[in-house]
Structures are given as C-alpha cells and as structure tokens.
mmCIF file with all atom_site columns, C-alpha atoms in Angstrom:
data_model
loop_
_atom_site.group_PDB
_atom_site.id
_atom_site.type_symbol
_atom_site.label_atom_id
_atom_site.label_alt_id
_atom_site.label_comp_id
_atom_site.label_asym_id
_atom_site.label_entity_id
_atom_site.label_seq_id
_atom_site.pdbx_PDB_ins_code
_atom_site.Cartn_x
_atom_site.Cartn_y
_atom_site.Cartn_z
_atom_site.occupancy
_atom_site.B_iso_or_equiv
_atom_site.pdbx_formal_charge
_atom_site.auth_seq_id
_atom_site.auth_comp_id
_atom_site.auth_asym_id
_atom_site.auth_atom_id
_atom_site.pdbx_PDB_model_num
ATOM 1   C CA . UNK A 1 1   ? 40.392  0.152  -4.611 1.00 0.00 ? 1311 UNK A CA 1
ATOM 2   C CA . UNK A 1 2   ? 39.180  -2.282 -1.795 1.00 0.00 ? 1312 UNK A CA 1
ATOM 3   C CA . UNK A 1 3   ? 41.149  0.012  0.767  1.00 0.00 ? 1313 UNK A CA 1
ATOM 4   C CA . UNK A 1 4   ? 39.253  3.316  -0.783 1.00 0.00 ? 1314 UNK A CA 1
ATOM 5   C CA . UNK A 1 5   ? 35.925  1.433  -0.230 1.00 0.00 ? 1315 UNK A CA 1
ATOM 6   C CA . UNK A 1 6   ? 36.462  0.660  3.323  1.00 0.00 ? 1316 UNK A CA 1
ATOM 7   C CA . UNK A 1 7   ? 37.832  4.282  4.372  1.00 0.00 ? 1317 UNK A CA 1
ATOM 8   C CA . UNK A 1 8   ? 34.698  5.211  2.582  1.00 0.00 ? 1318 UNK A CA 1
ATOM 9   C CA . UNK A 1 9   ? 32.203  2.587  4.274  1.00 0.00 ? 1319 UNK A CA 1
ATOM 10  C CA . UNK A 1 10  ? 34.224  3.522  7.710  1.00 0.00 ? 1320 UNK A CA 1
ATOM 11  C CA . UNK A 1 11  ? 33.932  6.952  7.418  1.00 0.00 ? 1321 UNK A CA 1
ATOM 12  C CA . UNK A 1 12  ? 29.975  6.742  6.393  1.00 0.00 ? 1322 UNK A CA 1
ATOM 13  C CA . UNK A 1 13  ? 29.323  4.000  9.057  1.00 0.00 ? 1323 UNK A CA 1
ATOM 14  C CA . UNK A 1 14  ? 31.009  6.764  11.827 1.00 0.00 ? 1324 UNK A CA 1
ATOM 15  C CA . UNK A 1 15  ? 29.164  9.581  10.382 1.00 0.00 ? 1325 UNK A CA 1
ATOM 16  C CA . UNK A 1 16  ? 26.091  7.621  10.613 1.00 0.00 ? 1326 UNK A CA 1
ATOM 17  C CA . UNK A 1 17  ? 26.793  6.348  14.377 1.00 0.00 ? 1327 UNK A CA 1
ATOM 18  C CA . UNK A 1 18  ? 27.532  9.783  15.375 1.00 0.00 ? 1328 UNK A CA 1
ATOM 19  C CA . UNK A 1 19  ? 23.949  11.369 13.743 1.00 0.00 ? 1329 UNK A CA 1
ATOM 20  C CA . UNK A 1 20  ? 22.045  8.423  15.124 1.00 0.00 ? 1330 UNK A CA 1
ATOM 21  C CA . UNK A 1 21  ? 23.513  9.236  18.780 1.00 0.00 ? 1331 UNK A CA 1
ATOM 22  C CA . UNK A 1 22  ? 22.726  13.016 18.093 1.00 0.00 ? 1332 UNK A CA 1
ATOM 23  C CA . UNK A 1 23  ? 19.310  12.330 17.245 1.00 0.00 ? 1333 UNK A CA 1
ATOM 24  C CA . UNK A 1 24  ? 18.742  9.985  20.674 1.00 0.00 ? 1334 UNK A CA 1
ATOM 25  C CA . UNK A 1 25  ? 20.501  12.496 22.646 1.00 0.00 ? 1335 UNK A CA 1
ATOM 26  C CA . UNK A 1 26  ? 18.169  15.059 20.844 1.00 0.00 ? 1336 UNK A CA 1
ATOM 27  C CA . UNK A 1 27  ? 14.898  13.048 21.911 1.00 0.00 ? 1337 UNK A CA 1
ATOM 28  C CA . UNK A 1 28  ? 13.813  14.045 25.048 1.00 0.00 ? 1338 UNK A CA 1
ATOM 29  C CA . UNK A 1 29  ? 12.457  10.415 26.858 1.00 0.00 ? 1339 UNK A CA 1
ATOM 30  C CA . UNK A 1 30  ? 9.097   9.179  28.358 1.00 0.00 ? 1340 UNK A CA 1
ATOM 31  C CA . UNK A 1 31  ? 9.698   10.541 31.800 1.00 0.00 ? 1341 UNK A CA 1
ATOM 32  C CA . UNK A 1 32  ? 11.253  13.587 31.048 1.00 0.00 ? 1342 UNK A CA 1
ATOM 33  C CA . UNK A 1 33  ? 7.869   14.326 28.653 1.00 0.00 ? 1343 UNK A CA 1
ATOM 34  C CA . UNK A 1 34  ? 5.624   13.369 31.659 1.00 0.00 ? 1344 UNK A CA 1
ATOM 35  C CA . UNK A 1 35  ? 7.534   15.529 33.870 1.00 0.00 ? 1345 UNK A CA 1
ATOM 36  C CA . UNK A 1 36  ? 7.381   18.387 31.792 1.00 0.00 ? 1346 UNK A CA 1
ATOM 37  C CA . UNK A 1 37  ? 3.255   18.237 31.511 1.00 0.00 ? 1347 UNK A CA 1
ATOM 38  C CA . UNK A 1 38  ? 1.928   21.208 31.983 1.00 0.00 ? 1348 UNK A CA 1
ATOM 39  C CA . UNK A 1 39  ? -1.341  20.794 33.960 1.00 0.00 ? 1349 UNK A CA 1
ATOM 40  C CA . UNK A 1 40  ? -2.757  24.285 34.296 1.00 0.00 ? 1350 UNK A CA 1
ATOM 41  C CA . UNK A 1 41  ? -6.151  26.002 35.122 1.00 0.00 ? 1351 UNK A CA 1
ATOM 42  C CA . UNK A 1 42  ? -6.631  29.492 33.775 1.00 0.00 ? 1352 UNK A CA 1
ATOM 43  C CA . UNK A 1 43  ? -8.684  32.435 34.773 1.00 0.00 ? 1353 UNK A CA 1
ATOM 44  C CA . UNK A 1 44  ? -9.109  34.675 31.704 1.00 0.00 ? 1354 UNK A CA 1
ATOM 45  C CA . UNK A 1 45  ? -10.372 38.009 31.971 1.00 0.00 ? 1355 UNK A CA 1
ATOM 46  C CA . UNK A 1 46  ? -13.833 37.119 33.558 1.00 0.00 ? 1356 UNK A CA 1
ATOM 47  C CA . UNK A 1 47  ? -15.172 35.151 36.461 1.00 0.00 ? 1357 UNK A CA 1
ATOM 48  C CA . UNK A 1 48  ? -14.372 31.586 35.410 1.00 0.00 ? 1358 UNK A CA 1
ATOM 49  C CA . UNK A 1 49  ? -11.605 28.729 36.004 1.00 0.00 ? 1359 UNK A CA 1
ATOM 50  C CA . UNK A 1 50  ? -10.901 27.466 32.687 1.00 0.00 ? 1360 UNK A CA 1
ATOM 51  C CA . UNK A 1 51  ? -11.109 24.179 31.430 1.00 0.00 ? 1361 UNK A CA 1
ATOM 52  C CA . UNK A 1 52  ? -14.154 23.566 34.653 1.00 0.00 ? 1362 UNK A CA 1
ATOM 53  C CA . UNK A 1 53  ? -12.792 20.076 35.061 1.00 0.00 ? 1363 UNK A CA 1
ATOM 54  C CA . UNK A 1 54  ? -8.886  18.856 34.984 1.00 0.00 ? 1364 UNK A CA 1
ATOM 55  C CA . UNK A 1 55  ? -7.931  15.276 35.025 1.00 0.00 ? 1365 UNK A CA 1
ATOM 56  C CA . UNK A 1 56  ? -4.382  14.397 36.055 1.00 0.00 ? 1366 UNK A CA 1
ATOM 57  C CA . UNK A 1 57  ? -2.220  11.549 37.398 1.00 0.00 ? 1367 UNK A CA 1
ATOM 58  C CA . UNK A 1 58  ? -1.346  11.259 41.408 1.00 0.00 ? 1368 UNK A CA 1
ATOM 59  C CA . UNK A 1 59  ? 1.952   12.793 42.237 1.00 0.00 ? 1369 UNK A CA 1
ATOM 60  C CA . UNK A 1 60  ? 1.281   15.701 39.724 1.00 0.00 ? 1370 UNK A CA 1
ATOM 61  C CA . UNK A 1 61  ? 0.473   19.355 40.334 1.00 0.00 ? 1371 UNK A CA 1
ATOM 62  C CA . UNK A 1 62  ? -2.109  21.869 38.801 1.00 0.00 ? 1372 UNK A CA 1
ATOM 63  C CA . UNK A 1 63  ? -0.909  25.810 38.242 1.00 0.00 ? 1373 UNK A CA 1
ATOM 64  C CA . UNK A 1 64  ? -3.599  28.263 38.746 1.00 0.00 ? 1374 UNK A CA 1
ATOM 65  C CA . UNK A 1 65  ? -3.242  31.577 36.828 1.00 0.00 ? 1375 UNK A CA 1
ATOM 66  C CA . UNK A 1 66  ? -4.810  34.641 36.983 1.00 0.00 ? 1376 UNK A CA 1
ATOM 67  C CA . UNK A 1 67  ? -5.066  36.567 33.821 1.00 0.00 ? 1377 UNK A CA 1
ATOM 68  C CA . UNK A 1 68  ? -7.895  38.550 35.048 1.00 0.00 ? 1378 UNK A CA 1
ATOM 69  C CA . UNK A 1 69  ? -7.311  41.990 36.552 1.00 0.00 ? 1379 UNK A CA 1
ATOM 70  C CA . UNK A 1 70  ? -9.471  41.314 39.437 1.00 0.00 ? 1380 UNK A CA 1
ATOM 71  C CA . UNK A 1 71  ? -8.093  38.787 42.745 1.00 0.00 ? 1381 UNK A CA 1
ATOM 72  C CA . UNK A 1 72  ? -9.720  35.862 43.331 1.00 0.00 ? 1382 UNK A CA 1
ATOM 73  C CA . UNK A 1 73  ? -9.143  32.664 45.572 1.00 0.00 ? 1383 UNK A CA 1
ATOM 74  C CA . UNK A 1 74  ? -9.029  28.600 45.365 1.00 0.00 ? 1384 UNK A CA 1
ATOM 75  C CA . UNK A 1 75  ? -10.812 27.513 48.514 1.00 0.00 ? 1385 UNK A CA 1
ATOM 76  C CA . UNK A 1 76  ? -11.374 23.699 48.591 1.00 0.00 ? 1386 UNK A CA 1
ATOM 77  C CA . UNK A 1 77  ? -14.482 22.050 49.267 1.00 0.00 ? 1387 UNK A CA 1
ATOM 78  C CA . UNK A 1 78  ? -13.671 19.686 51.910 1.00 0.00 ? 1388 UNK A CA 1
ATOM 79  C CA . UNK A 1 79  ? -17.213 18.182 52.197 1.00 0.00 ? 1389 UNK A CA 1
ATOM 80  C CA . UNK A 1 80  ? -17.176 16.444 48.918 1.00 0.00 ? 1390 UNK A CA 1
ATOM 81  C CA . UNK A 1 81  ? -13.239 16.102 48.216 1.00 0.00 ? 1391 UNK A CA 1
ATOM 82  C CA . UNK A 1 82  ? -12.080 12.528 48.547 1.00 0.00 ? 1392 UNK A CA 1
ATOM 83  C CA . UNK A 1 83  ? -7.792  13.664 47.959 1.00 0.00 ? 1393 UNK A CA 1
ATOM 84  C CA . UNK A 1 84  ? -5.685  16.017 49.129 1.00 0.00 ? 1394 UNK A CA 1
ATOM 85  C CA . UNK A 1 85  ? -4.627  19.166 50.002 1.00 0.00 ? 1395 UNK A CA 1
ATOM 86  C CA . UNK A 1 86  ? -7.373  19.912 52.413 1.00 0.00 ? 1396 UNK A CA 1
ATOM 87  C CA . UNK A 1 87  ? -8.245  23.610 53.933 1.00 0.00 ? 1397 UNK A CA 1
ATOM 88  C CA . UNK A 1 88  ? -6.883  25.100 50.821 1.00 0.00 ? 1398 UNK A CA 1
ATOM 89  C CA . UNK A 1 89  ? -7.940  28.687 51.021 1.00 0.00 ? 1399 UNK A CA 1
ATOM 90  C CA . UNK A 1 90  ? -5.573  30.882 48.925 1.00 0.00 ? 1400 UNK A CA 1
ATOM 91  C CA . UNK A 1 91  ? -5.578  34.436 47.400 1.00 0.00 ? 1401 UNK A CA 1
ATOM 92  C CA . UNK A 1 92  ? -4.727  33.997 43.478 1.00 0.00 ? 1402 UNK A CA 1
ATOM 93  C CA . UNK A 1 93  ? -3.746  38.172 42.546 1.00 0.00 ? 1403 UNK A CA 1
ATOM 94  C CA . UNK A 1 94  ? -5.045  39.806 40.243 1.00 0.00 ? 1404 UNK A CA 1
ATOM 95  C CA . UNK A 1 95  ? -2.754  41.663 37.545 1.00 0.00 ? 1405 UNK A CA 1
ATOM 96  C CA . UNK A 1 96  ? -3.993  45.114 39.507 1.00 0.00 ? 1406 UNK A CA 1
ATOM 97  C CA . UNK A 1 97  ? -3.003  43.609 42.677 1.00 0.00 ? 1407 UNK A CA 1
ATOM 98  C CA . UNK A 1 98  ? 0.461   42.453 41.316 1.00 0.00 ? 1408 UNK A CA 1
ATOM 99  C CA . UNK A 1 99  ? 2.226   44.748 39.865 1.00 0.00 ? 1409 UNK A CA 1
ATOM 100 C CA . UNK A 1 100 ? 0.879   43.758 36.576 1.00 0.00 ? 1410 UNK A CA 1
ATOM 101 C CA . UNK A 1 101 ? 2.018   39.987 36.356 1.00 0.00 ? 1411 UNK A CA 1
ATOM 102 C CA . UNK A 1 102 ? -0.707  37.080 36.825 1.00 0.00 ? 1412 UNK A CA 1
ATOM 103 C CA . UNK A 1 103 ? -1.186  35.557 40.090 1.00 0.00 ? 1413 UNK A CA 1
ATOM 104 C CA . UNK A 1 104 ? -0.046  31.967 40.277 1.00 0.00 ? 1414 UNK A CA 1
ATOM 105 C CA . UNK A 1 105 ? -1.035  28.754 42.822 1.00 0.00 ? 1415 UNK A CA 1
ATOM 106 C CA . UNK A 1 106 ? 0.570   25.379 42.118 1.00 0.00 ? 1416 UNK A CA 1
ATOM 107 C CA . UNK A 1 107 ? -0.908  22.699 44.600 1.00 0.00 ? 1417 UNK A CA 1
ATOM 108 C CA . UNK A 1 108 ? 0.435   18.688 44.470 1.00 0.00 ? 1418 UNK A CA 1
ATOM 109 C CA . UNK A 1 109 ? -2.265  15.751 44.263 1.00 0.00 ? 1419 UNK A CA 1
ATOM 110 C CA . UNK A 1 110 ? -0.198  13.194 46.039 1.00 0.00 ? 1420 UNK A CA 1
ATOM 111 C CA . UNK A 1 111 ? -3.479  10.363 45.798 1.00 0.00 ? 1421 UNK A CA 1
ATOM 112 C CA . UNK A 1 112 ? -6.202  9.269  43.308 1.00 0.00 ? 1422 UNK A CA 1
ATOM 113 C CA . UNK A 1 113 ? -9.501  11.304 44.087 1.00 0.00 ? 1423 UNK A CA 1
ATOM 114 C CA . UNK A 1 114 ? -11.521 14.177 43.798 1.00 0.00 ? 1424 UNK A CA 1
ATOM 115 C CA . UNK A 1 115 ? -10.697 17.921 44.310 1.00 0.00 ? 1425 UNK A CA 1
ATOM 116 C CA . UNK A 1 116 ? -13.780 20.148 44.121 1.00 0.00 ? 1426 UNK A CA 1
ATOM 117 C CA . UNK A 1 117 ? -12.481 23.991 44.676 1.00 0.00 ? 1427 UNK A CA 1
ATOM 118 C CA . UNK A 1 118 ? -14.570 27.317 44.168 1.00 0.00 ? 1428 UNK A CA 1
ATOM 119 C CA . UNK A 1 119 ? -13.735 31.451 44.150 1.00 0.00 ? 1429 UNK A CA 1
ATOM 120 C CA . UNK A 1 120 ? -14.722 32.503 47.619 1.00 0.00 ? 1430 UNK A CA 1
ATOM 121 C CA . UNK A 1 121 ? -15.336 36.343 46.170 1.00 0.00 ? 1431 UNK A CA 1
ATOM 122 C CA . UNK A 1 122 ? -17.524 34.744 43.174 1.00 0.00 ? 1432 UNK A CA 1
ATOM 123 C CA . UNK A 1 123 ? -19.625 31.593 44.894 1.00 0.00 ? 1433 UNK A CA 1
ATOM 124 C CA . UNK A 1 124 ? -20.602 30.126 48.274 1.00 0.00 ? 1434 UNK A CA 1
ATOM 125 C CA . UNK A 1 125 ? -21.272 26.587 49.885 1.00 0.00 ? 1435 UNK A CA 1
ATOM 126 C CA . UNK A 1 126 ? -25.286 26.015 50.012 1.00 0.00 ? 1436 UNK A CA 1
ATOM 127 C CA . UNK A 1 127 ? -26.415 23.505 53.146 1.00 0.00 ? 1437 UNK A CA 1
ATOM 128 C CA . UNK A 1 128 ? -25.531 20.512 50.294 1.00 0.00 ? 1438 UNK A CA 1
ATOM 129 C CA . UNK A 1 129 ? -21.772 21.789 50.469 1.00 0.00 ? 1439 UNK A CA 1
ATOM 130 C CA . UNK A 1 130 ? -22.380 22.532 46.363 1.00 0.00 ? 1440 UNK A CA 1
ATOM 131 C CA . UNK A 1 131 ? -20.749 25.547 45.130 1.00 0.00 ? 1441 UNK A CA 1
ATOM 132 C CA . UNK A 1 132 ? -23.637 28.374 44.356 1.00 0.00 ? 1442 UNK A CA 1
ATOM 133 C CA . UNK A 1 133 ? -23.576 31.750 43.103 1.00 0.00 ? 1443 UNK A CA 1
ATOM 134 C CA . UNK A 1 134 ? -23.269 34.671 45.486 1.00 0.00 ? 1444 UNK A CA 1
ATOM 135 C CA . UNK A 1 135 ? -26.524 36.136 45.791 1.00 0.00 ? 1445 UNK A CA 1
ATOM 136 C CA . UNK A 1 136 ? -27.718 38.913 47.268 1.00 0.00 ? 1446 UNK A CA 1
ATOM 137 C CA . UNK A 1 137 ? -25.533 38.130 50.530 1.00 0.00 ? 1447 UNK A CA 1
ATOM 138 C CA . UNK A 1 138 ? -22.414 39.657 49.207 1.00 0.00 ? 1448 UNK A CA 1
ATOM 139 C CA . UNK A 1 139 ? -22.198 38.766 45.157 1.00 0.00 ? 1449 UNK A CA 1
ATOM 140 C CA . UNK A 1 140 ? -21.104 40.911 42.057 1.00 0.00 ? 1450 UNK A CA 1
ATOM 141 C CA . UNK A 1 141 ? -24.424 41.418 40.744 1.00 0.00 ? 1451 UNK A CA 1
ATOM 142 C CA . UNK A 1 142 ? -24.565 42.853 36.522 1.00 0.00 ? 1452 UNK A CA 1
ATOM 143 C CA . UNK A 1 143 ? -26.482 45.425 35.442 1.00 0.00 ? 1453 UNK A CA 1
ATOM 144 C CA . UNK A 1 144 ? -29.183 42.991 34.152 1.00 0.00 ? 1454 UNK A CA 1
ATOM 145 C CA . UNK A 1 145 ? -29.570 41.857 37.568 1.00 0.00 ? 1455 UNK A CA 1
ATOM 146 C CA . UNK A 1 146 ? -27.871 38.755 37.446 1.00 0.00 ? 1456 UNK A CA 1
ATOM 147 C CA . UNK A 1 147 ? -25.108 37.447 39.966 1.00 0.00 ? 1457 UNK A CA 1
ATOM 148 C CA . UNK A 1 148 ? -23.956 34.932 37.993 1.00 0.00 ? 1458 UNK A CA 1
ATOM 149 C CA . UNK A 1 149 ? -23.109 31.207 38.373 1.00 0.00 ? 1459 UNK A CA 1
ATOM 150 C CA . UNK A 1 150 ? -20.571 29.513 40.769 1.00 0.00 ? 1460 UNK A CA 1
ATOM 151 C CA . UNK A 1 151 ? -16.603 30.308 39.417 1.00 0.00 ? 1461 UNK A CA 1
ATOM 152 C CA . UNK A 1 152 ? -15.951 26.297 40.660 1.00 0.00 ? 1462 UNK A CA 1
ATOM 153 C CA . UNK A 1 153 ? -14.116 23.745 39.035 1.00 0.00 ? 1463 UNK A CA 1
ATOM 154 C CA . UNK A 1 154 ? -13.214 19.834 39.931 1.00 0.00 ? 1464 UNK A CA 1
ATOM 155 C CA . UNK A 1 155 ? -10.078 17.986 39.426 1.00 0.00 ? 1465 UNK A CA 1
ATOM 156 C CA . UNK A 1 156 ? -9.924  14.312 38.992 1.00 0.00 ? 1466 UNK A CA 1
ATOM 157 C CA . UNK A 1 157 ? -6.861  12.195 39.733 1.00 0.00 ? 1467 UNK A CA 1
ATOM 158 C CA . UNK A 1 158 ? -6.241  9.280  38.580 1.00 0.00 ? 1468 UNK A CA 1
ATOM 159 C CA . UNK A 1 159 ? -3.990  6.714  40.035 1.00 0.00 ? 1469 UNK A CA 1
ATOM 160 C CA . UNK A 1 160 ? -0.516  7.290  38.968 1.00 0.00 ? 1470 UNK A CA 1
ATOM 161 C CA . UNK A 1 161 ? -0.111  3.778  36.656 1.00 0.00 ? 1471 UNK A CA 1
ATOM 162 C CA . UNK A 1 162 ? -2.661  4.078  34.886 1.00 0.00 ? 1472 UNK A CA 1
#
C-alpha cells in the first residue's frame, strides 16, 4: 500500500511541478508588459489628436494614427519643448491619401520633458509660440463661420524610474 501511495504522491507532485512551470512560462513578466505598452495618440474622424495630453516614461515612443480621411501633420513646437525630437515636421496620411489604411508616426522620447506638437493644416504659432487656430490666413473655416480651435496636443515624460 505504502508503495501505491508514493507512485501516487510522485505522480501528483510531477503533475503539479509541471502545471506550476506552465503557468510561469505562461505569465508574461514585468519588462516584457512594459515593453509591450502601447502609447498611442489617435486622430478620429475630425480635427483633433486624441487623448490632448499623453504621459509616458523616457526611452518610450508615442504612435500617431490617422483614422481620419483627411492628411494632417505633427510639427513640434520647439519654443516651449524642453525634450526631444526637435524640428519634427511630418505628414501623418490620411486614409484618402493612403490607399485606404491610416497614416502612422512613431517618434522616441529618449529624456524627461515636455513635447508640445500641433497640425500645421489645422493651427499656427501666435508671437507667444502657443498653438492657435487658423484664421482667416489659410484655416478650414465651417459653415457657421467658425475655424475652429488649435488640433495640438502635449506629451509629458517622465523620468524612466519613476
């Protein structure tokens, strides 16, 4: 009887080391989670970066994408951005403009700081260096009359520790 019992505790001991090193190879770890984070700034089907303001860690990246049909850009405002990139001034395709997929931008934020970035086709830089709405001077204008506010957002990184 005593050898039945241990074949029995053996064999439920090695089924139970064997599901226990399933489940840890199963469960993904801390730094493959944080590498898998998807930081990402949408443009829906109107003239806006959605959420306005990201925060993120340094060494991580942001993916724009651009739902809408309509292009539109990511142009960095130097002036009051305290991280980099710097001169960022790129064309984000509409799904018109590319062959019906969204147009994508993924920029790095090596350092803790600030990244204040605007639509160049949907806001301008008053003397302040603050994103404003187009105007008159070249802006979409509705039929109410209205051109809109500034399609601007702001990224804040934080240091990578923390």
């Amino acid at each position: 009887m005593t050898a039945k019992l241990s074949a029995r505790t053996l064999l439920l001991a090695l089924l139970l080391t064997l599901l226990a090193g399933v489940l840890i190879a199963a469960a993904p770890d801390r730094a493959v989670q944080q590498s898998r984070t998807h930081n990402q700034i949408i443009v829906p089907g109107e003239d806006r970066f959605t959420p306005f303001a990201q925060t993120i860690r340094a060494g991580e990246s942001i993916t724009w994408i651009n739902m809408d049909t309509d292009d539109h850009t990511v142009v960095s405002d130097d002036a009051l951005n305290t991280v980099n990139p710097r001169r960022v001034n790129r064309l984000l395709p509409g799904t018109d403009n590319n062959g019906g997929k969204p147009g994508t931008l993924t920029l790095r934020f090596p350092q803790p700081g600030v990244f204040v970035y605007y639509c160049r086709f949907h806001s301008h830089l008053d003397d302040d260096h603050q994103p404003a709405a187009p105007g008159p001077d070249g802006g979409i204008q509705d039929a109410d009359g209205n051109f809109g506010t500034p399609m601007m957002g702001i990224i804040t990184v934080l240091p990578a520790g923390e």
